[in-house]
Structures are given as structure tokens and as C-alpha cells.
Amino acid sequence: MSDTNTGATPESSNFLRTLIAAQLASGQQSHVVTRFPPEPNGYPHIGHAKSICLNFGLAQEAGGVCHLRMDDTNPTKESQEYVDALARDVRWLGFDWGPHFYHASDCFADCYRYAEQLVVEGRAYVDSQSEEEIRANRGTISEPGRPGPYRDRSPAENLDLLRRMRAGEFPDGAHVLRAKADLGAANMKMRDPLLYRIRHAHHHRSGDAWCIYPMYDYAHPISDAVEGITHSICTLEFENNRDIYDWVIDNCRPTPRLHTEKNGGACRPRQYEFARLALSYTVVSKRKLLRLVQDGQVSGWDDPRMPTLAGLRRRGVRPEAIRLFCERIGVSKANSTVDIEVLEGCIREDLNLCAPRRMAVLRPLKVIVESWPEGAVDLLEAPEWPPEQAAEDPGKRGSRTVPFMRELYIEREDFMEEPSKGFRRLAPGREVRLRYGYIVRCEGVIRDEDGQITALRCTHDPDSRSGSASPEGAGRKVSAVIHWVPATGNMPVEVRLYDRLFRHPAPDAGDEDFLTHVNPDSLERLTALAEPALRESRPGDRFQLERLGYFFHEAEDSTAALPVLNRITGLRDTMKREADAAKPETVKPEKPEAVKPEKPETAKPVKAARTLGPEEQARLDGLLAAGISAEDAERISTDGRLWAFHAAALAHHPNARGLAAWIANDLLRALKERELSAIGLTPAGLAGLVVQIDSGRITGRTAKDLWPELLAGADLEEMIRARGLEAVADTGAIDALIDAVIAANADKAAAYRGGRATLLGFFVGAVMKASGGKANPALVQERTKARLG
Ligand code: ATP
Ligand code: MG
């Protein structure tokens, strides 16, 4: 029975890595040559990725080489299309076989030569029994096999028959060549295994040169030995075939042709087995994937729902994510099913760091901001990266502008006319913040003749512009932040949302046909509206569409009228989201210079990726009740160190949420590199930092800059004083900055004075920027208003 690996404690051990290191250290092996040997009868899938990463990875780490070898011993199912797909996808995954691209068919002549040798030496014979007779005479686990009537043919007769088989004198199935091994062997596979069969079939490479083809069990060890392979790594189901493997090597004694300078002309490859990858909610078998294609369940091998590498690539997954996954699941000898969430988690982890943020609305609902002046536009500055990434990487400080105007679109599901319990977003009489923009309040709805809501009537709070910060404006608590796009200048796109291809966690485990478990709703196509910045997008680009997930601008579908954005994955597991939909949302209120600015993707509660123990669950509940974001709460509740740190800091300063943001993100990150005992910052020290931010004495930006030194144990007070880091609260200094900004933007100042009140936000933002983030935001807001008159 296989068990399920939830990935909560990723096993990343790799017994082969350990073994090879020991072999090299002891001198048992002088070098490493591996191979990835796919059969070109389909496109490679995520299971193959495990084998590719393993074989190429082990060789790389040992300074050896890895061959790519097409195991093309079965001419009827193989094709050049598959050969090309395999080679392309191995390269896409990031591996290079150099000059070592081979085919099992390269060794057909060797195989035949060794077959004649076996026959001459009396170690193999031509058997003329039918398939059924052979099976019947093979015995059972409790009974040994019985010799058939042809087992004692003389070497001369066998050689004659073998040559005539090869010459095409006999029809398919008339004879086979068998090893004269051991009919009494406990391992049934050793009861005279088949070495050759007759197949009058055209081969995609060798053409019609052969009408007998070697069996995998015979050709594989010979290819390995001829290519100078040292470690022949295969999946566990071949464990019993290892005896045949050794028998062939010992009895044929093949001469290596490659790497002879390293192996002195002798090579004894050995077979090692590892557990194949099984993944929940999908199938990983080329044969079954072919059925999905042939049955029309998917559009082809590269359908973005397929677990093939071509499908994953077209969906938008990066090879980095797949390599991360293969490393994380580890390599063992125990078969298990990996939860598909582990793969999804790796994909998210990879994309989080490389996908800039954008907004789009999937199911648009118009919003008319009636208090907004007709024709006025406020160009909001929207950072492309979350602040923690921008703080760490100067290349991630960019932003795009999003025009805020009187008519906008929001997500239909972000509005409920009669809000259910726990619904915190827009409803009549309620307020939400429009991401990067203003707080709006729903005053009423507009209906069509059928009574359907076609638009919302809203008003906005002019003092609530994001980034500006009057206590009654930007700092006001709202229960949700939602995404939106402007009504003018947006871009229609075709969005394709994918769900799991199967509804059953183990679609091919039961007796029923696995196709009965196909999820009929695995693809949803929508025409969505994207923010104007998406006009710059090119095929191959990836984004995080806020609150919606990670998307890929795909290139393959040239028939689509609009640009196609594939959803690579949601921000959180969608199955869980459904389960949680009924629960109330926890949304971070915004704060001026918030330590952790709004992050809509955490707006939904997160159920831990694994089942929490009662103690952890109690912690989580307490943290959520204290208003801590779901994501931060989950991290803290499941890590005893963070939990204790938070509790201790809370004794010094009651801002649970502010403390949590630092602990669950910045401190946790630091703990990845060192022990808590090596960190100089104490819980009281962190509380002191948050006190300074909350009181407005230093800005969040300054705090971030000081963080590395604080971790190292530096004294906050001393740094603030010695470096003059206090937020600029000096009215004279701020006024000077404001005047400079006004002078540089005389046209905008005139427009403001002429009635475009919305431009206030622009000025506040510019002054904050000019102060290097050190100005007291509330003061800037107040003074700017006054100076603009
Ligand atoms: P399939 O059933 O998909 O055809 P296979 O094992 O027949 O799988 P091959 O093309 O023969 O496919 O496999 C090439 C290599 O990849 C082999 O070494 C095989 O062991 C390995 N491999 C195939 N599937 C998996 C998997 N799910 N996990 C790990 N390795 C795999
Ligand atoms: Mg196969």
C-alpha cells in the first residue's frame, strides 16, 4: 500500500546521492556515468522529470556525465515525434547530455552478436512454443517451471534457427530466443527470460533492417555496458529484473565503447532502483496520457492540464519549479503518492519571486464613483513587487500606474447585495478599499429591465488615497481590499482557468476505467478585463494577478482572438478555498506607513497545509482573533520559536498584528540562515521597534533599513539618534519639500486649485518620496493641503 506524502515535512533525502558519495570516497567507483532511458512512445511527464533530475543531477554532482538514450526496442509504438519531444523537454528542464545522445537501436547489432555468442556457448536457445505454452510451463510461485520440448536443442540447431529468424524466414510469434537460465529460480523472471522475438515491423530509425527485436531486459544491460554506464537507475518495479540484468552482463560480457579512458576498457554497470513518482489527482503513465489525448479529453499532449512537461510548460510553469519539486520530494525506495499540492506549492514558491503584480477582473461589475469628478483621472502608482521583495532586491522597486477614474470594474463576486454572514467586501452601505486607490462606499445599485444589477453607485473618500496617510483617510480601517480595473483603457484578454484534470485523488487506483474520473469542468474560459499595463505583456510573460493567481501569457494558441492568459495556479489551493468560503474573512486594516502593507492575497483565511494539532489550532485561533493575517497566523502557530517570540514581545507592546508581521516574515527569513540563539534581537527589542513605528517616530521604511543591524544586536535608540533617523516632523523642513514639489508641478497645482481635489494624493506621494520616506505622513498630508491652499 502506498501512503500519502503531504509535503509538510518534505523528505529531501536522496539515498543514491549518499551511496555514490560513499562509493567515490572509498574508491569503489572512480567516476559516474548515468543515463536517462525513455521509451519514445509518448511525451515525458512529471514522473520522468523525477528520473531526469535524478540521473542528470547525480552525474552533475559527481562531475560525471549523463546520457540521453531512447529506449526504442518496441518499433510498433514509437515515433520521431516522441523522440523530439523527449529531447526538447529534457533540455527545457535544464539538462545537457552533450554529445551523448543515443538509441537502444544503436546497439541492435551488438545485441545480435551477443545473442549468437550465447547460443554458441549453450546459454540461450530458440524456443518454438506458443506464448501460452511458455507461460504455462513457467510454473508458479510455489511450483518450479518445466522444461519445454525445445530447451535442449543443440547449439548448432539454435544458431541455424536464430539466423533464419533474423533472415525473416518465420512469421511473428513462430519462435523466440530465450536465456537458458534457471527454471527453478524463486524469482520467476529468471525462468528462462525471453531475449528476442520476431516482429516484422518497420522501425522509426533502423527501418526494415531487422525483423527480430531484442527484449528490453536484454537490450538494456547491453546498451548500458556498451555506453560505459556505471549506475543504471530505474524504478522499483524493475527490482526483480535485476537478476536478468546481471545475468546478461555476466554472460554476454559486453565490451564498452565509451568512457574507456576512465574504465580501462571494462565496465560492469549496476542497476539501482528507486520509488517512482505517483501524484494525487493525476495519472503518470504515457499509456494513460495517450488515452486522454486519443479520447479527446484534452487538446493534445501539451494541453495545459496535462502532467506532461509540455503541458506544464504551456501552462506557464517554469523548469525551476519542477526541479525544486524533484529535489523536495527526495528519492527513496518506498513507493508513495505525493500530494499534488506539493507540486503546486513549488510552482507558487518559484513564481512568487519572478512574477510582477498586475490586476485584472474576471467577471466584471461596473462601479460608478459618483463623487468623482467627470473626466478626472488620478494616476496611481502601483508597485510591481511586494514590499518585502522590493526591500531585498533593488531590481524590484519598479511600479506601473493604474488610472483611477469615475467608472471602474470590480469582480462581481466582491459584491453582495445581501451580504451573507462573514462576507466583508462590498455591499450596500459598506466600504472597501480599491487596491492602490481609494476607499469607496456602495450607495446603491443600478438594475436593468430584468432586475439584474448592472452597476453599483458608489462614493469615494478623497482623503483615503493609498500611500497618503491622514489618520482619518488612508489609515482608516476597512474590512477588505479588492482589485479593480478602470473602465477606460483596460485590455480585454482571454483567461483560461484550469482545475484538476481528475476529481478523484487516485484516478487509476480502482478497478473502474480511470477516464470515468475525468473532471468535466477542468477548463473555464472567460473574457476578462486587464489593467492598462498588461498591454505591454508579451507571450511568455508571467504575472501575479492580484487575488486571482499566477498567470502566463501563452504563445502556443495562435487561433485565439485575444491574448490568452493561462492561470498557472491559484495563490492558495483552490480546493481549500472552497472549503473555507463559508468562513469569515480576515483582512488586514491598512495603516499609514504600514509595516506590512495590504496584501490582498492573504485576504482569505488559509487552512494550514497539514492538519494542526490541538495546541497549534488553539494558537491559530487566538492569533486570528487578535486580527493577525491568516498567513502570518499560520506561520506563527506552527512554529514554536515564532510563537514564543510573539508572545514575549506582546508583553511589551500590544500591537499583535504589527509584531506578527515582523515575526512571520522578517524574523522567519532570518531563521532560515541561523539559529534563534544567534540572533541579537530580543522580543522586547522588536516590541521597541514597533512602538517607534506606531508612534510615528520612525517610518516603516527606516525600520526595514535598520533591520539587519537590529538582528545583529544593534541598539535601536542609538541608531535613531546617531543617524538622525527620526521621521521628519519638522514643519519647516516639510514645507520646504512641499514647496519644491509644487514648483516642479505647477500645472498640477493649478489644476488642483481649479477643483481637481483628487490631485492631493499625487502631491502627498511626491513629497513622501522627496523626503526619502522619512517624513511623517500624517503631517505631510496636512501641510500639503494647507500649502496648496
Ligand atoms: P510510462 O508508464 O509513463 O510509459 P515508463 O517507465 O514506461 O513510464 P519510460 O519511458 O520507460 O517510461 O521511462 C524512462 C525512465 O523514466 C525510466 O528510467 C523510468 O523508470 C523513469 N520513470 C518513468 N515514470 C516514472 C515515474 N513516475 N517516476 C519516476 N521515474 C519514472
Ligand atoms: Mg514504458
PDB file of N, CA and C in Angstrom, residues 96-173:
ATOM      1  N   ASP A  96      21.822  18.895 -19.968  1.00  0.00           N
ATOM      2  CA  ASP A  96      22.582  18.833 -21.207  1.00  0.00           C
ATOM      3  C   ASP A  96      23.302  17.492 -21.285  1.00  0.00           C
ATOM      4  N   TRP A  97      23.027  16.743 -22.332  1.00  0.00           N
ATOM      5  CA  TRP A  97      23.684  15.444 -22.486  1.00  0.00           C
ATOM      6  C   TRP A  97      24.958  15.569 -23.321  1.00  0.00           C
ATOM      7  N   GLY A  98      25.265  16.800 -23.739  1.00  0.00           N
ATOM      8  CA  GLY A  98      26.479  16.996 -24.542  1.00  0.00           C
ATOM      9  C   GLY A  98      26.419  16.153 -25.800  1.00  0.00           C
ATOM     10  N   PRO A  99      27.479  15.416 -26.119  1.00  0.00           N
ATOM     11  CA  PRO A  99      27.458  14.596 -27.340  1.00  0.00           C
ATOM     12  C   PRO A  99      26.775  13.241 -27.133  1.00  0.00           C
ATOM     13  N   HIS A 100      26.278  13.007 -25.910  1.00  0.00           N
ATOM     14  CA  HIS A 100      25.848  11.640 -25.579  1.00  0.00           C
ATOM     15  C   HIS A 100      24.354  11.405 -25.768  1.00  0.00           C
ATOM     16  N   PHE A 101      23.916  11.505 -26.999  1.00  0.00           N
ATOM     17  CA  PHE A 101      22.522  11.208 -27.329  1.00  0.00           C
ATOM     18  C   PHE A 101      22.521   9.883 -28.094  1.00  0.00           C
ATOM     19  N   TYR A 102      21.922   8.855 -27.498  1.00  0.00           N
ATOM     20  CA  TYR A 102      21.990   7.521 -28.094  1.00  0.00           C
ATOM     21  C   TYR A 102      20.603   6.901 -28.205  1.00  0.00           C
ATOM     22  N   HIS A 103      20.609   5.772 -28.872  1.00  0.00           N
ATOM     23  CA  HIS A 103      19.385   4.984 -29.019  1.00  0.00           C
ATOM     24  C   HIS A 103      19.713   3.542 -28.670  1.00  0.00           C
ATOM     25  N   ALA A 104      18.757   2.857 -28.095  1.00  0.00           N
ATOM     26  CA  ALA A 104      18.964   1.426 -27.880  1.00  0.00           C
ATOM     27  C   ALA A 104      19.216   0.758 -29.227  1.00  0.00           C
ATOM     28  N   SER A 105      18.594   1.313 -30.275  1.00  0.00           N
ATOM     29  CA  SER A 105      18.764   0.694 -31.590  1.00  0.00           C
ATOM     30  C   SER A 105      20.201   0.808 -32.109  1.00  0.00           C
ATOM     31  N   ASP A 106      20.989   1.739 -31.508  1.00  0.00           N
ATOM     32  CA  ASP A 106      22.410   1.798 -31.886  1.00  0.00           C
ATOM     33  C   ASP A 106      23.091   0.467 -31.573  1.00  0.00           C
ATOM     34  N   CYS A 107      22.541  -0.261 -30.626  1.00  0.00           N
ATOM     35  CA  CYS A 107      23.167  -1.496 -30.156  1.00  0.00           C
ATOM     36  C   CYS A 107      22.509  -2.749 -30.715  1.00  0.00           C
ATOM     37  N   PHE A 108      21.594  -2.581 -31.694  1.00  0.00           N
ATOM     38  CA  PHE A 108      20.921  -3.774 -32.213  1.00  0.00           C
ATOM     39  C   PHE A 108      21.939  -4.798 -32.725  1.00  0.00           C
ATOM     40  N   ALA A 109      22.982  -4.298 -33.407  1.00  0.00           N
ATOM     41  CA  ALA A 109      23.981  -5.232 -33.949  1.00  0.00           C
ATOM     42  C   ALA A 109      24.744  -5.921 -32.816  1.00  0.00           C
ATOM     43  N   ASP A 110      25.065  -5.144 -31.760  1.00  0.00           N
ATOM     44  CA  ASP A 110      25.747  -5.749 -30.609  1.00  0.00           C
ATOM     45  C   ASP A 110      24.867  -6.823 -29.985  1.00  0.00           C
ATOM     46  N   CYS A 111      23.599  -6.459 -29.805  1.00  0.00           N
ATOM     47  CA  CYS A 111      22.681  -7.407 -29.169  1.00  0.00           C
ATOM     48  C   CYS A 111      22.657  -8.718 -29.957  1.00  0.00           C
ATOM     49  N   TYR A 112      22.613  -8.583 -31.247  1.00  0.00           N
ATOM     50  CA  TYR A 112      22.525  -9.784 -32.055  1.00  0.00           C
ATOM     51  C   TYR A 112      23.820 -10.605 -31.970  1.00  0.00           C
ATOM     52  N   ARG A 113      24.929  -9.870 -32.014  1.00  0.00           N
ATOM     53  CA  ARG A 113      26.223 -10.558 -31.929  1.00  0.00           C
ATOM     54  C   ARG A 113      26.320 -11.349 -30.619  1.00  0.00           C
ATOM     55  N   TYR A 114      25.927 -10.702 -29.523  1.00  0.00           N
ATOM     56  CA  TYR A 114      25.994 -11.403 -28.234  1.00  0.00           C
ATOM     57  C   TYR A 114      24.986 -12.541 -28.174  1.00  0.00           C
ATOM     58  N   ALA A 115      23.901 -12.410 -28.913  1.00  0.00           N
ATOM     59  CA  ALA A 115      22.905 -13.488 -28.926  1.00  0.00           C
ATOM     60  C   ALA A 115      23.504 -14.733 -29.589  1.00  0.00           C
ATOM     61  N   GLU A 116      24.183 -14.527 -30.716  1.00  0.00           N
ATOM     62  CA  GLU A 116      24.810 -15.683 -31.377  1.00  0.00           C
ATOM     63  C   GLU A 116      25.840 -16.309 -30.442  1.00  0.00           C
ATOM     64  N   GLN A 117      26.569 -15.432 -29.737  1.00  0.00           N
ATOM     65  CA  GLN A 117      27.585 -15.913 -28.801  1.00  0.00           C
ATOM     66  C   GLN A 117      26.940 -16.768 -27.692  1.00  0.00           C
ATOM     67  N   LEU A 118      25.817 -16.290 -27.166  1.00  0.00           N
ATOM     68  CA  LEU A 118      25.118 -17.037 -26.111  1.00  0.00           C
ATOM     69  C   LEU A 118      24.686 -18.407 -26.628  1.00  0.00           C
ATOM     70  N   VAL A 119      24.169 -18.417 -27.850  1.00  0.00           N
ATOM     71  CA  VAL A 119      23.687 -19.663 -28.442  1.00  0.00           C
ATOM     72  C   VAL A 119      24.842 -20.644 -28.616  1.00  0.00           C
ATOM     73  N   VAL A 120      25.942 -20.126 -29.145  1.00  0.00           N
ATOM     74  CA  VAL A 120      27.109 -20.983 -29.397  1.00  0.00           C
ATOM     75  C   VAL A 120      27.628 -21.563 -28.075  1.00  0.00           C
ATOM     76  N   GLU A 121      27.566 -20.737 -27.026  1.00  0.00           N
ATOM     77  CA  GLU A 121      28.065 -21.196 -25.730  1.00  0.00           C
ATOM     78  C   GLU A 121      27.039 -22.036 -24.984  1.00  0.00           C
ATOM     79  N   GLY A 122      25.898 -22.271 -25.588  1.00  0.00           N
ATOM     80  CA  GLY A 122      24.865 -23.084 -24.940  1.00  0.00           C
ATOM     81  C   GLY A 122      24.131 -22.351 -23.834  1.00  0.00           C
ATOM     82  N   ARG A 123      24.148 -21.040 -23.859  1.00  0.00           N
ATOM     83  CA  ARG A 123      23.498 -20.272 -22.781  1.00  0.00           C
ATOM     84  C   ARG A 123      22.153 -19.704 -23.215  1.00  0.00           C
ATOM     85  N   ALA A 124      21.768 -19.947 -24.458  1.00  0.00           N
ATOM     86  CA  ALA A 124      20.466 -19.480 -24.932  1.00  0.00           C
ATOM     87  C   ALA A 124      19.959 -20.464 -25.967  1.00  0.00           C
ATOM     88  N   TYR A 125      18.626 -20.495 -26.129  1.00  0.00           N
ATOM     89  CA  TYR A 125      18.052 -21.437 -27.089  1.00  0.00           C
ATOM     90  C   TYR A 125      16.833 -20.826 -27.767  1.00  0.00           C
ATOM     91  N   VAL A 126      16.551 -21.370 -28.943  1.00  0.00           N
ATOM     92  CA  VAL A 126      15.356 -20.944 -29.661  1.00  0.00           C
ATOM     93  C   VAL A 126      14.207 -21.823 -29.207  1.00  0.00           C
ATOM     94  N   ASP A 127      13.166 -21.170 -28.701  1.00  0.00           N
ATOM     95  CA  ASP A 127      12.006 -21.905 -28.217  1.00  0.00           C
ATOM     96  C   ASP A 127      10.879 -21.706 -29.219  1.00  0.00           C
ATOM     97  N   SER A 128      10.218 -22.800 -29.568  1.00  0.00           N
ATOM     98  CA  SER A 128       9.159 -22.703 -30.580  1.00  0.00           C
ATOM     99  C   SER A 128       7.783 -22.938 -29.975  1.00  0.00           C
ATOM    100  N   GLN A 129       7.691 -22.867 -28.652  1.00  0.00           N
ATOM    101  CA  GLN A 129       6.375 -22.989 -28.018  1.00  0.00           C
ATOM    102  C   GLN A 129       5.575 -21.709 -28.266  1.00  0.00           C
ATOM    103  N   SER A 130       4.278 -21.863 -28.136  1.00  0.00           N
ATOM    104  CA  SER A 130       3.429 -20.669 -28.244  1.00  0.00           C
ATOM    105  C   SER A 130       3.566 -19.858 -26.957  1.00  0.00           C
ATOM    106  N   GLU A 131       3.073 -18.648 -27.021  1.00  0.00           N
ATOM    107  CA  GLU A 131       3.123 -17.768 -25.849  1.00  0.00           C
ATOM    108  C   GLU A 131       2.461 -18.425 -24.630  1.00  0.00           C
ATOM    109  N   GLU A 132       1.288 -19.060 -24.870  1.00  0.00           N
ATOM    110  CA  GLU A 132       0.560 -19.694 -23.755  1.00  0.00           C
ATOM    111  C   GLU A 132       1.349 -20.861 -23.175  1.00  0.00           C
ATOM    112  N   GLU A 133       1.933 -21.653 -24.080  1.00  0.00           N
ATOM    113  CA  GLU A 133       2.700 -22.807 -23.592  1.00  0.00           C
ATOM    114  C   GLU A 133       3.876 -22.335 -22.733  1.00  0.00           C
ATOM    115  N   ILE A 134       4.505 -21.285 -23.193  1.00  0.00           N
ATOM    116  CA  ILE A 134       5.649 -20.763 -22.428  1.00  0.00           C
ATOM    117  C   ILE A 134       5.176 -20.331 -21.050  1.00  0.00           C
ATOM    118  N   ARG A 135       4.055 -19.618 -21.034  1.00  0.00           N
ATOM    119  CA  ARG A 135       3.545 -19.133 -19.756  1.00  0.00           C
ATOM    120  C   ARG A 135       3.180 -20.315 -18.849  1.00  0.00           C
ATOM    121  N   ALA A 136       2.506 -21.289 -19.411  1.00  0.00           N
ATOM    122  CA  ALA A 136       2.059 -22.436 -18.602  1.00  0.00           C
ATOM    123  C   ALA A 136       3.254 -23.208 -18.045  1.00  0.00           C
ATOM    124  N   ASN A 137       4.296 -23.335 -18.836  1.00  0.00           N
ATOM    125  CA  ASN A 137       5.462 -24.121 -18.401  1.00  0.00           C
ATOM    126  C   ASN A 137       6.409 -23.353 -17.484  1.00  0.00           C
ATOM    127  N   ARG A 138       6.050 -22.096 -17.258  1.00  0.00           N
ATOM    128  CA  ARG A 138       6.946 -21.299 -16.411  1.00  0.00           C
ATOM    129  C   ARG A 138       6.716 -21.600 -14.925  1.00  0.00           C
ATOM    130  N   GLY A 139       5.604 -22.286 -14.611  1.00  0.00           N
ATOM    131  CA  GLY A 139       5.321 -22.634 -13.218  1.00  0.00           C
ATOM    132  C   GLY A 139       4.674 -21.496 -12.468  1.00  0.00           C
ATOM    133  N   THR A 140       4.632 -21.657 -11.156  1.00  0.00           N
ATOM    134  CA  THR A 140       4.026 -20.626 -10.306  1.00  0.00           C
ATOM    135  C   THR A 140       5.018 -20.311  -9.196  1.00  0.00           C
ATOM    136  N   ILE A 141       4.582 -19.438  -8.299  1.00  0.00           N
ATOM    137  CA  ILE A 141       5.489 -19.081  -7.211  1.00  0.00           C
ATOM    138  C   ILE A 141       5.834 -20.320  -6.383  1.00  0.00           C
ATOM    139  N   SER A 142       4.837 -21.221  -6.249  1.00  0.00           N
ATOM    140  CA  SER A 142       5.088 -22.404  -5.419  1.00  0.00           C
ATOM    141  C   SER A 142       5.631 -23.598  -6.218  1.00  0.00           C
ATOM    142  N   GLU A 143       5.499 -23.531  -7.547  1.00  0.00           N
ATOM    143  CA  GLU A 143       5.963 -24.668  -8.375  1.00  0.00           C
ATOM    144  C   GLU A 143       7.030 -24.223  -9.356  1.00  0.00           C
ATOM    145  N   PRO A 144       8.078 -24.982  -9.502  1.00  0.00           N
ATOM    146  CA  PRO A 144       9.122 -24.600 -10.468  1.00  0.00           C
ATOM    147  C   PRO A 144       8.609 -24.733 -11.902  1.00  0.00           C
ATOM    148  N   GLY A 145       9.325 -24.126 -12.829  1.00  0.00           N
ATOM    149  CA  GLY A 145       8.948 -24.238 -14.232  1.00  0.00           C
ATOM    150  C   GLY A 145       9.333 -25.615 -14.774  1.00  0.00           C
ATOM    151  N   ARG A 146       8.705 -25.977 -15.929  1.00  0.00           N
ATOM    152  CA  ARG A 146       9.044 -27.257 -16.569  1.00  0.00           C
ATOM    153  C   ARG A 146       9.753 -26.966 -17.878  1.00  0.00           C
ATOM    154  N   PRO A 147      10.791 -27.750 -18.177  1.00  0.00           N
ATOM    155  CA  PRO A 147      11.477 -27.522 -19.461  1.00  0.00           C
ATOM    156  C   PRO A 147      10.542 -27.873 -20.619  1.00  0.00           C
ATOM    157  N   GLY A 148      10.509 -27.033 -21.620  1.00  0.00           N
ATOM    158  CA  GLY A 148       9.685 -27.315 -22.794  1.00  0.00           C
ATOM    159  C   GLY A 148      10.448 -28.245 -23.728  1.00  0.00           C
ATOM    160  N   PRO A 149       9.800 -28.692 -24.807  1.00  0.00           N
ATOM    161  CA  PRO A 149      10.427 -29.681 -25.699  1.00  0.00           C
ATOM    162  C   PRO A 149      11.627 -29.153 -26.489  1.00  0.00           C
ATOM    163  N   TYR A 150      11.847 -27.833 -26.492  1.00  0.00           N
ATOM    164  CA  TYR A 150      12.932 -27.304 -27.347  1.00  0.00           C
ATOM    165  C   TYR A 150      14.151 -26.852 -26.545  1.00  0.00           C
ATOM    166  N   ARG A 151      14.071 -27.041 -25.229  1.00  0.00           N
ATOM    167  CA  ARG A 151      15.113 -26.460 -24.370  1.00  0.00           C
ATOM    168  C   ARG A 151      16.483 -27.095 -24.625  1.00  0.00           C
ATOM    169  N   ASP A 152      16.471 -28.322 -25.095  1.00  0.00           N
ATOM    170  CA  ASP A 152      17.762 -28.983 -25.263  1.00  0.00           C
ATOM    171  C   ASP A 152      18.224 -29.057 -26.701  1.00  0.00           C
ATOM    172  N   ARG A 153      17.703 -28.146 -27.521  1.00  0.00           N
ATOM    173  CA  ARG A 153      18.225 -28.062 -28.885  1.00  0.00           C
ATOM    174  C   ARG A 153      19.736 -27.833 -28.828  1.00  0.00           C
ATOM    175  N   SER A 154      20.444 -28.366 -29.822  1.00  0.00           N
ATOM    176  CA  SER A 154      21.907 -28.228 -29.825  1.00  0.00           C
ATOM    177  C   SER A 154      22.290 -26.810 -30.208  1.00  0.00           C
ATOM    178  N   PRO A 155      23.458 -26.365 -29.808  1.00  0.00           N
ATOM    179  CA  PRO A 155      23.909 -25.029 -30.213  1.00  0.00           C
ATOM    180  C   PRO A 155      23.856 -24.851 -31.727  1.00  0.00           C
ATOM    181  N   ALA A 156      24.186 -25.856 -32.466  1.00  0.00           N
ATOM    182  CA  ALA A 156      24.198 -25.714 -33.927  1.00  0.00           C
ATOM    183  C   ALA A 156      22.789 -25.473 -34.454  1.00  0.00           C
ATOM    184  N   GLU A 157      21.830 -26.262 -33.923  1.00  0.00           N
ATOM    185  CA  GLU A 157      20.449 -26.087 -34.370  1.00  0.00           C
ATOM    186  C   GLU A 157      19.926 -24.697 -33.969  1.00  0.00           C
ATOM    187  N   ASN A 158      20.261 -24.303 -32.748  1.00  0.00           N
ATOM    188  CA  ASN A 158      19.826 -22.983 -32.273  1.00  0.00           C
ATOM    189  C   ASN A 158      20.395 -21.858 -33.140  1.00  0.00           C
ATOM    190  N   LEU A 159      21.664 -22.013 -33.491  1.00  0.00           N
ATOM    191  CA  LEU A 159      22.307 -20.966 -34.291  1.00  0.00           C
ATOM    192  C   LEU A 159      21.654 -20.880 -35.670  1.00  0.00           C
ATOM    193  N   ASP A 160      21.362 -22.027 -36.221  1.00  0.00           N
ATOM    194  CA  ASP A 160      20.706 -22.066 -37.531  1.00  0.00           C
ATOM    195  C   ASP A 160      19.340 -21.394 -37.461  1.00  0.00           C
ATOM    196  N   LEU A 161      18.561 -21.750 -36.430  1.00  0.00           N
ATOM    197  CA  LEU A 161      17.224 -21.160 -36.297  1.00  0.00           C
ATOM    198  C   LEU A 161      17.299 -19.652 -36.051  1.00  0.00           C
ATOM    199  N   LEU A 162      18.247 -19.253 -35.189  1.00  0.00           N
ATOM    200  CA  LEU A 162      18.379 -17.826 -34.882  1.00  0.00           C
ATOM    201  C   LEU A 162      18.704 -17.036 -36.150  1.00  0.00           C
ATOM    202  N   ARG A 163      19.621 -17.581 -36.952  1.00  0.00           N
ATOM    203  CA  ARG A 163      19.995 -16.876 -38.194  1.00  0.00           C
ATOM    204  C   ARG A 163      18.815 -16.816 -39.160  1.00  0.00           C
ATOM    205  N   ARG A 164      18.014 -17.855 -39.179  1.00  0.00           N
ATOM    206  CA  ARG A 164      16.857 -17.845 -40.081  1.00  0.00           C
ATOM    207  C   ARG A 164      15.751 -16.908 -39.540  1.00  0.00           C
ATOM    208  N   MET A 165      15.685 -16.841 -38.213  1.00  0.00           N
ATOM    209  CA  MET A 165      14.757 -15.836 -37.628  1.00  0.00           C
ATOM    210  C   MET A 165      15.165 -14.447 -38.102  1.00  0.00           C
ATOM    211  N   ARG A 166      16.433 -14.194 -37.980  1.00  0.00           N
ATOM    212  CA  ARG A 166      16.962 -12.884 -38.338  1.00  0.00           C
ATOM    213  C   ARG A 166      16.786 -12.610 -39.837  1.00  0.00           C
ATOM    214  N   ALA A 167      16.884 -13.680 -40.653  1.00  0.00           N
ATOM    215  CA  ALA A 167      16.758 -13.535 -42.108  1.00  0.00           C
ATOM    216  C   ALA A 167      15.307 -13.357 -42.552  1.00  0.00           C
ATOM    217  N   GLY A 168      14.384 -13.509 -41.618  1.00  0.00           N
ATOM    218  CA  GLY A 168      12.982 -13.244 -41.970  1.00  0.00           C
ATOM    219  C   GLY A 168      12.254 -14.454 -42.482  1.00  0.00           C
ATOM    220  N   GLU A 169      12.732 -15.660 -42.169  1.00  0.00           N
ATOM    221  CA  GLU A 169      12.084 -16.861 -42.691  1.00  0.00           C
ATOM    222  C   GLU A 169      10.806 -17.228 -41.957  1.00  0.00           C
ATOM    223  N   PHE A 170      10.615 -16.656 -40.737  1.00  0.00           N
ATOM    224  CA  PHE A 170       9.474 -17.096 -39.923  1.00  0.00           C
ATOM    225  C   PHE A 170       8.527 -15.935 -39.640  1.00  0.00           C
ATOM    226  N   PRO A 171       7.259 -16.271 -39.490  1.00  0.00           N
ATOM    227  CA  PRO A 171       6.304 -15.208 -39.144  1.00  0.00           C
ATOM    228  C   PRO A 171       6.421 -14.808 -37.661  1.00  0.00           C
ATOM    229  N   ASP A 172       5.827 -13.665 -37.325  1.00  0.00           N
ATOM    230  CA  ASP A 172       5.795 -13.208 -35.928  1.00  0.00           C
ATOM    231  C   ASP A 172       5.300 -14.329 -35.024  1.00  0.00           C
ATOM    232  N   GLY A 173       5.960 -14.524 -33.903  1.00  0.00           N
ATOM    233  CA  GLY A 173       5.465 -15.473 -32.901  1.00  0.00           C
ATOM    234  C   GLY A 173       5.896 -16.911 -33.128  1.00  0.00           C
TER     235      GLY A 173
END
